[in-house]
Amino acid sequence: MREPAMETTPVSPPPQALLERLKDYGQEDAFALWDELSSEEKDLLVKDIENIDLPRIDRIIRCSFHSQGLPAAAIEPVPESCVSTVEERTMEEREKWWKMGMKAIAEGKLGVLLLSGGQGTRLGSSDPKGCFNIGLPSGKSLFHLQAERILCIQRLAAITANEGAGIVPIQWYIMTSPFTDEATRKYFESHKYFGLEADQVTFFQQGTIPCVSKDGRFIMETPYRVAKSPDGNGGVYTALKSSRLLEDMNSRGIKFVDCYGVDNALVRVADPTFLGYFIDKGVSAAAKVVRKAYPQEKVGVFVRRGKGGPLAVVEYSELDPSLSSAVNQETGRLRFCWSNVCLHMFTVDFLNQVANGLEKDSIYHLAEKKIPSIHGHTVGYKLEQFIFDAFPYTPSTTLFEVVREEEFAPVKNANGANFDTPDSARLLVLRLHTRWVVAAGGFLTHSVPLYATGVEVSPLCSYAGENLEAICRGRTFHAPCEISF
């Protein structure tokens, strides 16, 4: 317990109206230590409480606790008709989708949305994850690689679809959190936006939500501040609406939004093939998926909720082990095999609709955590939404299988962990780019075994292995190195 603050004036009670409002929602304990606070701390506490939208937060807490107890609809495998698999795709289809996507990009109809609220804590860094350098020969960070992929696609779109009309910039919307916002902005400014125009990059913050105890009361981080945590990557829907960025997209003529997580070193940002497929199918939401590597892999999978119900994602922890290993006798694949890798496409109209739907239903996932509080670490809940919470709201979803080794190199754990490390991601990039160079007629020399090294192709030279013959044919490169113009 703190020493009472020395005050010469009589102890002033908490603002009556605010205390009454807290009582209405059963949160008056937030003022429990009022008499021990200095006048400065009292001001901080009042401001903190005033900044909380109490009716909204109360609704979220009640709806989220209530939904915990409800039985979920039974799950079924995703129907084959909802998935475009790699082996089914013809060369003609791929070319058609690539051209359709390029045309839409050249017409300014695609926006790119990056989920970048997380810090690299598990990587041993307090910087935003996107600043992380995974050790490629170029030394480029994740942000840098993604920016150059956008530059490359803009240029390709102008060449293929827009004869002589010049480059149309792709708008890049970057969601940060209160913990990463300032550092992210400074990082982009100090690197001159990696060659992009400053006005094609927009930063906005996801919200925070008070952490609550098992009985739904606010946990106090200090006697004058409520403990809060970011509202999950699904907070993007509310944040886009409240920061009026959906209006911004509409005013710019953006119709489609490519949405992805920052920690994938192989992400194909603004992928024209995926966009063309999405437009061709005429759906409101789509997701890239990879085939589950083995039954116990810790990935969320797409399922169908209930008979003829919408597609949804079930976390690996919620999937019964017998279902995880069940095999579809006709296809030879796992029955639940389509892993969610946070690569999504949405229409702007659907983003509007889902922001309203999620807000109305107010159901968040309760993540049980140890939360720093005035009583030491208290077991309580952080309330989060996930990006895939949108899928049950869509009238039509389709899944697009991609090859893991070409598009998914997650960077989640520090080097030394068993999987998803900077080292494993770097090797995936180097191996893929090595295959591109060899296919384009290049040769490699290397002083360490080739499986442990490779070459890096700058995104400014090639987006997905195209246009490399002129640079590579007949040339020999000594691995590891970066191939750039």
Short mmCIF file of C-alpha atoms in Angstrom, two decimals:
data_model
loop_
_atom_site.label_atom_id
_atom_site.label_comp_id
_atom_site.label_asym_id
_atom_site.label_seq_id
_atom_site.Cartn_x
_atom_site.Cartn_y
_atom_site.Cartn_z
CA MET A 1 0.00 0.00 0.00
CA ARG A 2 1.33 3.50 -0.83
CA GLU A 3 2.03 6.15 1.80
CA PRO A 4 -0.85 8.68 1.90
CA ALA A 5 0.10 11.80 -0.05
CA MET A 6 0.74 14.82 2.22
CA GLU A 7 -2.02 17.32 1.48
CA THR A 8 -2.72 20.53 3.35
CA THR A 9 -6.13 21.00 1.72
CA PRO A 10 -9.05 18.83 2.82
CA VAL A 11 -9.35 15.60 0.83
CA SER A 12 -11.48 16.31 -2.26
CA PRO A 13 -13.91 13.54 -3.22
CA PRO A 14 -13.87 12.07 -6.76
CA PRO A 15 -16.01 13.94 -9.34
CA GLN A 16 -19.56 12.88 -8.41
CA ALA A 17 -20.93 12.51 -11.95
CA LEU A 18 -17.99 10.33 -13.04
CA LEU A 19 -18.27 8.16 -9.93
CA GLU A 20 -22.00 7.66 -10.60
CA ARG A 21 -21.27 6.61 -14.18
CA LEU A 22 -18.67 4.10 -12.96
CA LYS A 23 -21.22 2.75 -10.45
CA ASP A 24 -23.73 2.30 -13.29
CA TYR A 25 -21.29 -0.15 -14.87
CA GLY A 26 -20.00 -1.74 -11.67
CA GLN A 27 -16.53 -0.20 -12.11
CA GLU A 28 -16.41 2.19 -9.12
CA ASP A 29 -13.38 0.27 -7.73
CA ALA A 30 -11.27 2.30 -10.15
CA PHE A 31 -11.51 5.10 -7.53
CA ALA A 32 -10.70 2.79 -4.57
CA LEU A 33 -7.35 4.46 -3.81
CA TRP A 34 -8.50 8.01 -4.55
CA ASP A 35 -7.72 9.37 -1.07
CA GLU A 36 -4.09 8.27 -1.34
CA LEU A 37 -3.37 10.04 -4.64
CA SER A 38 -1.64 13.38 -5.07
CA SER A 39 -3.71 16.05 -6.84
CA GLU A 40 -1.64 15.44 -10.00
CA GLU A 41 -2.37 11.70 -9.88
CA LYS A 42 -6.08 12.40 -9.31
CA ASP A 43 -6.12 14.47 -12.51
CA LEU A 44 -4.43 11.64 -14.39
CA LEU A 45 -6.97 9.10 -13.11
CA VAL A 46 -9.95 11.32 -14.02
CA LYS A 47 -8.54 11.88 -17.54
CA ASP A 48 -7.88 8.16 -17.94
CA ILE A 49 -11.47 7.22 -16.99
CA GLU A 50 -12.96 10.03 -19.11
CA ASN A 51 -11.11 8.66 -22.14
CA ILE A 52 -12.83 5.27 -21.78
CA ASP A 53 -16.09 4.91 -23.70
CA LEU A 54 -17.84 3.26 -20.73
CA PRO A 55 -21.13 2.18 -22.42
CA ARG A 56 -19.19 0.62 -25.32
CA ILE A 57 -16.61 -1.13 -23.09
CA ASP A 58 -19.38 -2.39 -20.80
CA ARG A 59 -21.22 -3.84 -23.80
CA ILE A 60 -18.02 -5.53 -25.04
CA ILE A 61 -17.29 -7.05 -21.61
CA ARG A 62 -20.87 -8.34 -21.18
CA CYS A 63 -21.22 -9.73 -24.73
CA SER A 64 -17.76 -11.35 -24.66
CA PHE A 65 -18.30 -13.01 -21.26
CA HIS A 66 -21.77 -14.17 -22.34
CA SER A 67 -20.56 -15.70 -25.62
CA GLN A 68 -17.85 -17.68 -23.75
CA GLY A 69 -20.53 -19.93 -22.27
CA LEU A 70 -22.39 -20.58 -25.52
CA PRO A 71 -21.85 -23.78 -27.52
CA ALA A 72 -20.29 -23.04 -30.94
CA ALA A 73 -21.96 -24.40 -34.08
CA ALA A 74 -20.53 -27.74 -35.19
CA ILE A 75 -17.74 -27.44 -37.75
CA GLU A 76 -17.50 -29.05 -41.16
CA PRO A 77 -14.61 -29.11 -43.65
CA VAL A 78 -14.52 -26.30 -46.23
CA PRO A 79 -16.34 -27.47 -49.39
CA GLU A 80 -13.95 -28.22 -52.28
CA SER A 81 -15.90 -25.72 -54.42
CA CYS A 82 -14.71 -22.85 -52.17
CA VAL A 83 -10.99 -23.49 -52.78
CA SER A 84 -8.78 -22.79 -55.77
CA THR A 85 -5.96 -25.33 -55.38
CA VAL A 86 -2.54 -24.93 -56.97
CA GLU A 87 -2.86 -28.13 -59.04
CA GLU A 88 -6.24 -27.17 -60.51
CA ARG A 89 -5.10 -23.81 -61.86
CA THR A 90 -4.34 -23.63 -65.56
CA MET A 91 -1.71 -21.42 -67.15
CA GLU A 92 -4.52 -19.55 -68.97
CA GLU A 93 -6.32 -18.80 -65.69
CA ARG A 94 -3.14 -17.56 -64.02
CA GLU A 95 -2.37 -15.26 -66.95
CA LYS A 96 -5.97 -14.00 -67.08
CA TRP A 97 -5.95 -13.20 -63.33
CA TRP A 98 -2.52 -11.53 -63.51
CA LYS A 99 -3.76 -9.24 -66.31
CA MET A 100 -7.08 -8.47 -64.54
CA GLY A 101 -5.20 -7.64 -61.34
CA MET A 102 -2.68 -5.44 -63.15
CA LYS A 103 -5.48 -3.52 -64.88
CA ALA A 104 -7.23 -2.84 -61.55
CA ILE A 105 -3.93 -1.72 -59.97
CA ALA A 106 -3.16 0.58 -62.90
CA GLU A 107 -6.64 2.11 -62.44
CA GLY A 108 -5.94 2.83 -58.75
CA LYS A 109 -8.57 0.36 -57.50
CA LEU A 110 -6.33 -1.52 -55.02
CA GLY A 111 -5.29 -0.31 -51.57
CA VAL A 112 -2.86 -2.21 -49.37
CA LEU A 113 -3.48 -2.65 -45.64
CA LEU A 114 -0.65 -3.69 -43.33
CA LEU A 115 -1.30 -4.98 -39.80
CA SER A 116 1.71 -3.75 -37.87
CA GLY A 117 0.68 -3.17 -34.27
CA GLY A 118 3.11 -5.66 -32.72
CA GLN A 119 6.56 -5.14 -31.21
CA GLY A 120 9.34 -7.66 -31.86
CA THR A 121 9.30 -8.71 -28.19
CA ARG A 122 9.64 -12.42 -28.95
CA LEU A 123 12.46 -11.54 -31.34
CA GLY A 124 14.28 -9.80 -28.49
CA SER A 125 13.53 -6.28 -29.77
CA SER A 126 11.21 -3.52 -28.52
CA ASP A 127 11.13 -1.95 -32.01
CA PRO A 128 8.10 -2.41 -34.27
CA LYS A 129 8.35 -5.85 -35.90
CA GLY A 130 8.57 -4.34 -39.38
CA CYS A 131 11.92 -2.68 -38.52
CA PHE A 132 13.44 -6.13 -37.99
CA ASN A 133 16.36 -7.13 -40.25
CA ILE A 134 16.28 -10.91 -40.76
CA GLY A 135 19.91 -11.04 -41.92
CA LEU A 136 19.56 -10.99 -45.72
CA PRO A 137 22.65 -9.96 -47.73
CA SER A 138 21.00 -6.57 -48.40
CA GLY A 139 20.32 -5.96 -44.70
CA LYS A 140 16.79 -4.81 -45.60
CA SER A 141 14.10 -4.80 -42.93
CA LEU A 142 10.63 -6.31 -43.40
CA PHE A 143 9.17 -2.82 -44.02
CA HIS A 144 11.85 -2.14 -46.62
CA LEU A 145 11.17 -5.37 -48.54
CA GLN A 146 7.41 -4.71 -48.55
CA ALA A 147 7.82 -1.10 -49.73
CA GLU A 148 10.00 -2.24 -52.64
CA ARG A 149 7.45 -4.88 -53.64
CA ILE A 150 4.85 -2.10 -53.87
CA LEU A 151 7.26 -0.02 -55.99
CA CYS A 152 7.83 -2.99 -58.28
CA ILE A 153 4.10 -3.73 -58.78
CA GLN A 154 3.30 -0.05 -59.47
CA ARG A 155 5.91 -0.03 -62.20
CA LEU A 156 4.81 -3.39 -63.68
CA ALA A 157 1.17 -2.26 -63.68
CA ALA A 158 2.06 0.93 -65.52
CA ILE A 159 3.98 -1.07 -68.15
CA THR A 160 1.48 -3.91 -68.67
CA ALA A 161 -1.88 -2.20 -68.39
CA ASN A 162 -1.51 1.48 -68.76
CA GLU A 163 0.40 2.31 -71.92
CA GLY A 164 2.27 5.55 -71.36
CA ALA A 165 -0.12 6.90 -68.72
CA GLY A 166 2.52 6.88 -65.98
CA ILE A 167 2.63 5.20 -62.58
CA VAL A 168 -0.46 5.23 -60.35
CA PRO A 169 0.70 5.09 -56.71
CA ILE A 170 -0.72 2.26 -54.58
CA GLN A 171 -2.06 3.64 -51.29
CA TRP A 172 -0.50 1.86 -48.31
CA TYR A 173 -2.44 1.99 -45.02
CA ILE A 174 -0.34 0.92 -42.04
CA MET A 175 -2.04 0.06 -38.75
CA THR A 176 0.19 0.66 -35.74
CA SER A 177 -0.57 0.46 -32.02
CA PRO A 178 0.10 2.98 -29.22
CA PHE A 179 3.35 1.04 -28.64
CA THR A 180 4.64 1.17 -32.22
CA ASP A 181 3.10 4.27 -33.80
CA GLU A 182 5.77 6.90 -33.19
CA ALA A 183 8.69 4.55 -33.86
CA THR A 184 7.10 3.34 -37.13
CA ARG A 185 6.51 6.88 -38.42
CA LYS A 186 10.07 7.92 -37.55
CA TYR A 187 11.50 4.81 -39.20
CA PHE A 188 9.69 5.55 -42.48
CA GLU A 189 10.66 9.23 -42.38
CA SER A 190 14.33 8.49 -41.70
CA HIS A 191 14.39 6.03 -44.64
CA LYS A 192 12.57 8.48 -46.97
CA TYR A 193 9.67 6.01 -47.27
CA PHE A 194 11.99 3.55 -49.09
CA GLY A 195 11.39 5.32 -52.40
CA LEU A 196 7.62 5.62 -52.10
CA GLU A 197 5.90 9.02 -52.05
CA ALA A 198 5.22 10.15 -48.47
CA ASP A 199 1.58 10.88 -49.34
CA GLN A 200 0.86 7.32 -50.46
CA VAL A 201 1.60 6.00 -46.96
CA THR A 202 -1.01 6.53 -44.21
CA PHE A 203 -0.47 5.50 -40.59
CA PHE A 204 -3.35 4.91 -38.18
CA GLN A 205 -3.61 3.34 -34.72
CA GLN A 206 -5.59 0.37 -33.50
CA GLY A 207 -7.55 0.89 -30.29
CA THR A 208 -6.91 -0.33 -26.77
CA ILE A 209 -9.33 -1.99 -24.35
CA PRO A 210 -9.16 -2.15 -20.55
CA CYS A 211 -7.92 -5.47 -19.14
CA VAL A 212 -10.46 -7.05 -16.80
CA SER A 213 -10.51 -9.48 -13.89
CA LYS A 214 -12.34 -12.82 -14.00
CA ASP A 215 -15.48 -11.01 -12.77
CA GLY A 216 -15.28 -8.32 -15.44
CA ARG A 217 -13.85 -5.45 -13.39
CA PHE A 218 -11.11 -3.12 -14.65
CA ILE A 219 -7.63 -4.10 -13.50
CA MET A 220 -5.68 -1.08 -12.24
CA GLU A 221 -2.12 -0.97 -13.58
CA THR A 222 -1.26 1.83 -11.13
CA PRO A 223 -3.50 3.56 -8.56
CA TYR A 224 -4.24 6.21 -11.22
CA ARG A 225 -4.28 4.22 -14.49
CA VAL A 226 -6.43 1.39 -15.83
CA ALA A 227 -4.44 -1.50 -17.40
CA LYS A 228 -5.11 -1.59 -21.17
CA SER A 229 -3.99 -3.70 -24.11
CA PRO A 230 -4.35 -3.40 -27.92
CA ASP A 231 -7.65 -4.77 -29.22
CA GLY A 232 -6.04 -7.41 -31.51
CA ASN A 233 -5.41 -7.27 -35.27
CA GLY A 234 -9.19 -7.50 -35.75
CA GLY A 235 -9.30 -4.01 -34.23
CA VAL A 236 -8.41 -2.89 -37.76
CA TYR A 237 -12.09 -2.81 -38.81
CA THR A 238 -13.15 -0.42 -36.06
CA ALA A 239 -9.97 1.64 -36.48
CA LEU A 240 -10.48 2.06 -40.24
CA LYS A 241 -13.98 3.32 -39.60
CA SER A 242 -13.22 5.61 -36.67
CA SER A 243 -10.23 7.19 -38.41
CA ARG A 244 -12.43 7.74 -41.52
CA LEU A 245 -10.04 5.84 -43.74
CA LEU A 246 -12.86 3.87 -45.38
CA GLU A 247 -14.16 7.26 -46.57
CA ASP A 248 -10.64 8.09 -47.74
CA MET A 249 -10.53 4.84 -49.75
CA ASN A 250 -13.92 5.61 -51.32
CA SER A 251 -12.87 9.13 -52.27
CA ARG A 252 -9.77 7.74 -54.01
CA GLY A 253 -11.75 5.19 -56.00
CA ILE A 254 -10.24 2.21 -54.14
CA LYS A 255 -12.54 -0.81 -54.47
CA PHE A 256 -10.37 -3.66 -53.13
CA VAL A 257 -8.03 -3.97 -50.16
CA ASP A 258 -5.14 -6.42 -49.86
CA CYS A 259 -4.57 -7.05 -46.14
CA TYR A 260 -1.60 -8.85 -44.54
CA GLY A 261 0.47 -9.21 -41.36
CA VAL A 262 3.90 -7.61 -41.11
CA ASP A 263 5.85 -10.68 -40.02
CA ASN A 264 5.96 -12.63 -43.29
CA ALA A 265 9.25 -12.17 -45.15
CA LEU A 266 7.85 -13.64 -48.40
CA VAL A 267 4.54 -11.77 -48.51
CA ARG A 268 3.46 -10.87 -52.06
CA VAL A 269 2.14 -7.40 -51.34
CA ALA A 270 -0.54 -6.27 -53.84
CA ASP A 271 -0.42 -9.64 -55.63
CA PRO A 272 -2.06 -9.10 -59.06
CA THR A 273 -2.91 -12.80 -59.52
CA PHE A 274 -4.79 -12.97 -56.21
CA LEU A 275 -6.54 -9.67 -56.99
CA GLY A 276 -7.56 -10.87 -60.46
CA TYR A 277 -8.89 -14.13 -59.00
CA PHE A 278 -10.83 -12.14 -56.38
CA ILE A 279 -12.41 -9.86 -59.01
CA ASP A 280 -13.17 -12.83 -61.27
CA LYS A 281 -15.00 -14.67 -58.46
CA GLY A 282 -17.03 -11.59 -57.52
CA VAL A 283 -16.81 -12.32 -53.77
CA SER A 284 -16.58 -9.88 -50.86
CA ALA A 285 -13.74 -11.62 -48.98
CA ALA A 286 -10.96 -14.07 -49.83
CA ALA A 287 -7.97 -15.58 -48.10
CA LYS A 288 -4.75 -17.13 -49.28
CA VAL A 289 -4.21 -20.48 -47.57
CA VAL A 290 -1.39 -23.00 -47.38
CA ARG A 291 -1.81 -26.72 -46.95
CA LYS A 292 -1.26 -27.78 -43.35
CA ALA A 293 2.18 -29.41 -43.09
CA TYR A 294 1.22 -32.08 -40.52
CA PRO A 295 -1.82 -32.75 -38.28
CA GLN A 296 -0.40 -31.15 -35.10
CA GLU A 297 0.91 -27.99 -36.79
CA LYS A 298 0.01 -24.97 -34.63
CA VAL A 299 -1.99 -23.02 -37.20
CA GLY A 300 -5.61 -21.89 -37.36
CA VAL A 301 -7.61 -23.60 -40.11
CA PHE A 302 -10.61 -22.59 -42.18
CA VAL A 303 -13.81 -24.52 -41.44
CA ARG A 304 -17.48 -24.19 -42.25
CA ARG A 305 -19.59 -23.30 -39.19
CA GLY A 306 -22.78 -25.37 -39.19
CA LYS A 307 -24.64 -26.88 -42.17
CA GLY A 308 -24.28 -24.51 -45.13
CA GLY A 309 -22.92 -21.86 -42.74
CA PRO A 310 -20.19 -19.27 -43.36
CA LEU A 311 -16.48 -20.02 -43.49
CA ALA A 312 -14.64 -19.23 -40.28
CA VAL A 313 -11.23 -19.85 -38.72
CA VAL A 314 -10.75 -22.20 -35.77
CA GLU A 315 -7.55 -21.85 -33.75
CA TYR A 316 -5.42 -25.00 -33.43
CA SER A 317 -6.04 -25.04 -29.67
CA GLU A 318 -9.82 -25.31 -30.30
CA LEU A 319 -9.65 -28.16 -32.83
CA ASP A 320 -10.18 -31.63 -31.39
CA PRO A 321 -7.06 -33.81 -32.00
CA SER A 322 -9.19 -36.49 -33.72
CA LEU A 323 -10.41 -33.85 -36.21
CA SER A 324 -6.86 -32.50 -36.68
CA SER A 325 -5.66 -35.84 -38.00
CA ALA A 326 -8.79 -36.93 -39.94
CA VAL A 327 -8.11 -37.56 -43.65
CA ASN A 328 -10.46 -37.00 -46.61
CA GLN A 329 -10.38 -40.39 -48.41
CA GLU A 330 -11.22 -38.85 -51.81
CA THR A 331 -8.49 -36.19 -51.91
CA GLY A 332 -5.92 -37.81 -49.59
CA ARG A 333 -5.60 -34.44 -47.80
CA LEU A 334 -6.39 -33.73 -44.16
CA ARG A 335 -10.12 -32.95 -43.81
CA PHE A 336 -9.17 -29.66 -42.10
CA CYS A 337 -6.10 -28.73 -44.07
CA TRP A 338 -6.42 -25.08 -45.17
CA SER A 339 -4.23 -22.98 -42.86
CA ASN A 340 -4.94 -19.32 -42.33
CA VAL A 341 -1.74 -17.31 -42.92
CA CYS A 342 -3.17 -13.76 -42.60
CA LEU A 343 -3.21 -12.90 -46.33
CA HIS A 344 -6.66 -11.53 -47.14
CA MET A 345 -8.53 -9.57 -49.81
CA PHE A 346 -11.70 -7.57 -49.11
CA THR A 347 -13.98 -5.19 -50.97
CA VAL A 348 -14.18 -1.72 -49.39
CA ASP A 349 -17.97 -2.14 -49.19
CA PHE A 350 -17.52 -5.27 -47.10
CA LEU A 351 -15.05 -3.53 -44.74
CA ASN A 352 -17.76 -0.94 -44.01
CA GLN A 353 -20.33 -3.63 -43.37
CA VAL A 354 -18.09 -5.73 -41.12
CA ALA A 355 -17.01 -2.75 -38.99
CA ASN A 356 -20.70 -2.12 -38.23
CA GLY A 357 -21.47 -5.82 -37.64
CA LEU A 358 -18.56 -6.42 -35.27
CA GLU A 359 -19.34 -3.23 -33.34
CA LYS A 360 -23.02 -4.20 -32.98
CA ASP A 361 -22.24 -7.74 -31.78
CA SER A 362 -19.33 -6.61 -29.56
CA ILE A 363 -17.93 -10.14 -29.11
CA TYR A 364 -14.20 -10.27 -28.37
CA HIS A 365 -11.94 -13.22 -27.59
CA LEU A 366 -10.91 -13.42 -23.93
CA ALA A 367 -7.19 -14.13 -23.68
CA GLU A 368 -6.26 -15.21 -20.17
CA LYS A 369 -2.98 -13.50 -19.23
CA LYS A 370 -0.92 -12.36 -16.26
CA ILE A 371 -1.52 -8.60 -16.22
CA PRO A 372 0.74 -6.11 -14.38
CA SER A 373 -1.36 -4.46 -11.66
CA ILE A 374 -1.15 -2.67 -8.31
CA HIS A 375 -1.30 -6.14 -6.71
CA GLY A 376 1.63 -7.53 -8.73
CA HIS A 377 0.80 -9.75 -11.71
CA THR A 378 -2.93 -10.53 -11.65
CA VAL A 379 -4.55 -13.26 -13.74
CA GLY A 380 -7.19 -11.60 -15.90
CA TYR A 381 -8.33 -11.15 -19.49
CA LYS A 382 -7.14 -9.12 -22.44
CA LEU A 383 -10.00 -8.60 -24.92
CA GLU A 384 -9.06 -9.01 -28.58
CA GLN A 385 -10.61 -9.37 -32.00
CA PHE A 386 -8.84 -11.15 -34.85
CA ILE A 387 -8.72 -10.26 -38.50
CA PHE A 388 -10.51 -13.52 -39.36
CA ASP A 389 -13.50 -12.60 -37.16
CA ALA A 390 -14.79 -10.84 -40.29
CA PHE A 391 -15.36 -13.99 -42.31
CA PRO A 392 -18.65 -15.11 -40.69
CA TYR A 393 -20.14 -11.76 -41.83
CA THR A 394 -19.46 -12.26 -45.51
CA PRO A 395 -22.09 -13.63 -47.89
CA SER A 396 -19.29 -15.12 -50.03
CA THR A 397 -15.74 -16.20 -49.22
CA THR A 398 -13.29 -18.05 -51.39
CA LEU A 399 -9.90 -19.56 -50.54
CA PHE A 400 -6.84 -19.39 -52.77
CA GLU A 401 -4.11 -21.96 -52.11
CA VAL A 402 -0.51 -20.76 -52.41
CA VAL A 403 2.77 -22.65 -52.15
CA ARG A 404 4.19 -22.22 -48.66
CA GLU A 405 7.82 -22.05 -49.87
CA GLU A 406 6.93 -19.19 -52.23
CA GLU A 407 4.76 -16.98 -50.04
CA PHE A 408 5.01 -17.80 -46.35
CA ALA A 409 8.14 -17.18 -44.28
CA PRO A 410 6.92 -16.19 -40.80
CA VAL A 411 9.20 -14.30 -38.39
CA LYS A 412 7.74 -14.87 -34.92
CA ASN A 413 10.42 -16.31 -32.62
CA ALA A 414 14.02 -15.43 -31.83
CA ASN A 415 16.83 -17.42 -33.47
CA GLY A 416 17.43 -20.63 -31.53
CA ALA A 417 13.71 -21.47 -31.38
CA ASN A 418 12.53 -24.52 -33.35
CA PHE A 419 10.49 -22.70 -36.01
CA ASP A 420 9.46 -19.33 -37.52
CA THR A 421 12.75 -17.58 -36.75
CA PRO A 422 14.63 -14.84 -38.67
CA ASP A 423 17.12 -17.55 -39.74
CA SER A 424 14.42 -19.88 -41.09
CA ALA A 425 12.71 -16.98 -42.91
CA ARG A 426 16.00 -15.78 -44.40
CA LEU A 427 16.75 -19.27 -45.76
CA LEU A 428 13.27 -19.50 -47.31
CA VAL A 429 13.87 -16.19 -49.13
CA LEU A 430 17.38 -17.17 -50.29
CA ARG A 431 16.25 -20.61 -51.52
CA LEU A 432 13.28 -19.24 -53.46
CA HIS A 433 15.38 -16.52 -55.09
CA THR A 434 18.10 -19.05 -55.93
CA ARG A 435 15.48 -21.11 -57.80
CA TRP A 436 14.44 -17.96 -59.71
CA VAL A 437 18.03 -17.19 -60.72
CA VAL A 438 18.75 -20.74 -61.88
CA ALA A 439 15.46 -20.83 -63.83
CA ALA A 440 16.54 -17.57 -65.54
CA GLY A 441 19.80 -19.17 -66.68
CA GLY A 442 22.12 -17.96 -63.92
CA PHE A 443 24.80 -19.99 -62.07
CA LEU A 444 25.88 -20.06 -58.43
CA THR A 445 29.13 -20.61 -56.62
CA HIS A 446 29.15 -20.96 -52.85
CA SER A 447 31.69 -21.70 -50.13
CA VAL A 448 29.15 -23.05 -47.61
CA PRO A 449 26.66 -25.81 -48.56
CA LEU A 450 23.93 -24.42 -50.83
CA TYR A 451 21.11 -25.53 -48.50
CA ALA A 452 22.53 -23.08 -45.91
CA THR A 453 22.84 -20.10 -48.25
CA GLY A 454 21.60 -18.65 -51.54
CA VAL A 455 21.10 -15.36 -53.33
CA GLU A 456 18.65 -12.52 -52.71
CA VAL A 457 16.88 -10.84 -55.62
CA SER A 458 15.95 -7.21 -54.96
CA PRO A 459 12.17 -6.65 -55.23
CA LEU A 460 13.05 -3.75 -57.54
CA CYS A 461 14.36 -6.31 -60.09
CA SER A 462 11.61 -8.91 -59.87
CA TYR A 463 8.33 -9.36 -58.01
CA ALA A 464 7.83 -13.11 -58.40
CA GLY A 465 10.75 -14.34 -60.51
CA GLU A 466 9.76 -12.60 -63.75
CA ASN A 467 12.08 -10.47 -65.97
CA LEU A 468 15.34 -11.96 -64.65
CA GLU A 469 16.82 -13.41 -67.87
CA ALA A 470 18.47 -10.13 -68.87
CA ILE A 471 20.19 -9.86 -65.48
CA CYS A 472 21.00 -13.54 -64.88
CA ARG A 473 21.42 -15.53 -68.09
CA GLY A 474 24.97 -16.89 -68.35
CA ARG A 475 26.16 -14.99 -65.27
CA THR A 476 27.64 -16.55 -62.15
CA PHE A 477 26.83 -15.23 -58.67
CA HIS A 478 28.71 -16.07 -55.49
CA ALA A 479 26.29 -16.84 -52.64
CA PRO A 480 25.32 -15.15 -50.41
CA CYS A 481 24.78 -11.89 -52.31
CA GLU A 482 22.04 -9.50 -53.38
CA ILE A 483 21.19 -9.18 -57.06
CA SER A 484 19.97 -5.68 -57.83
CA PHE A 485 20.04 -3.43 -60.87
#
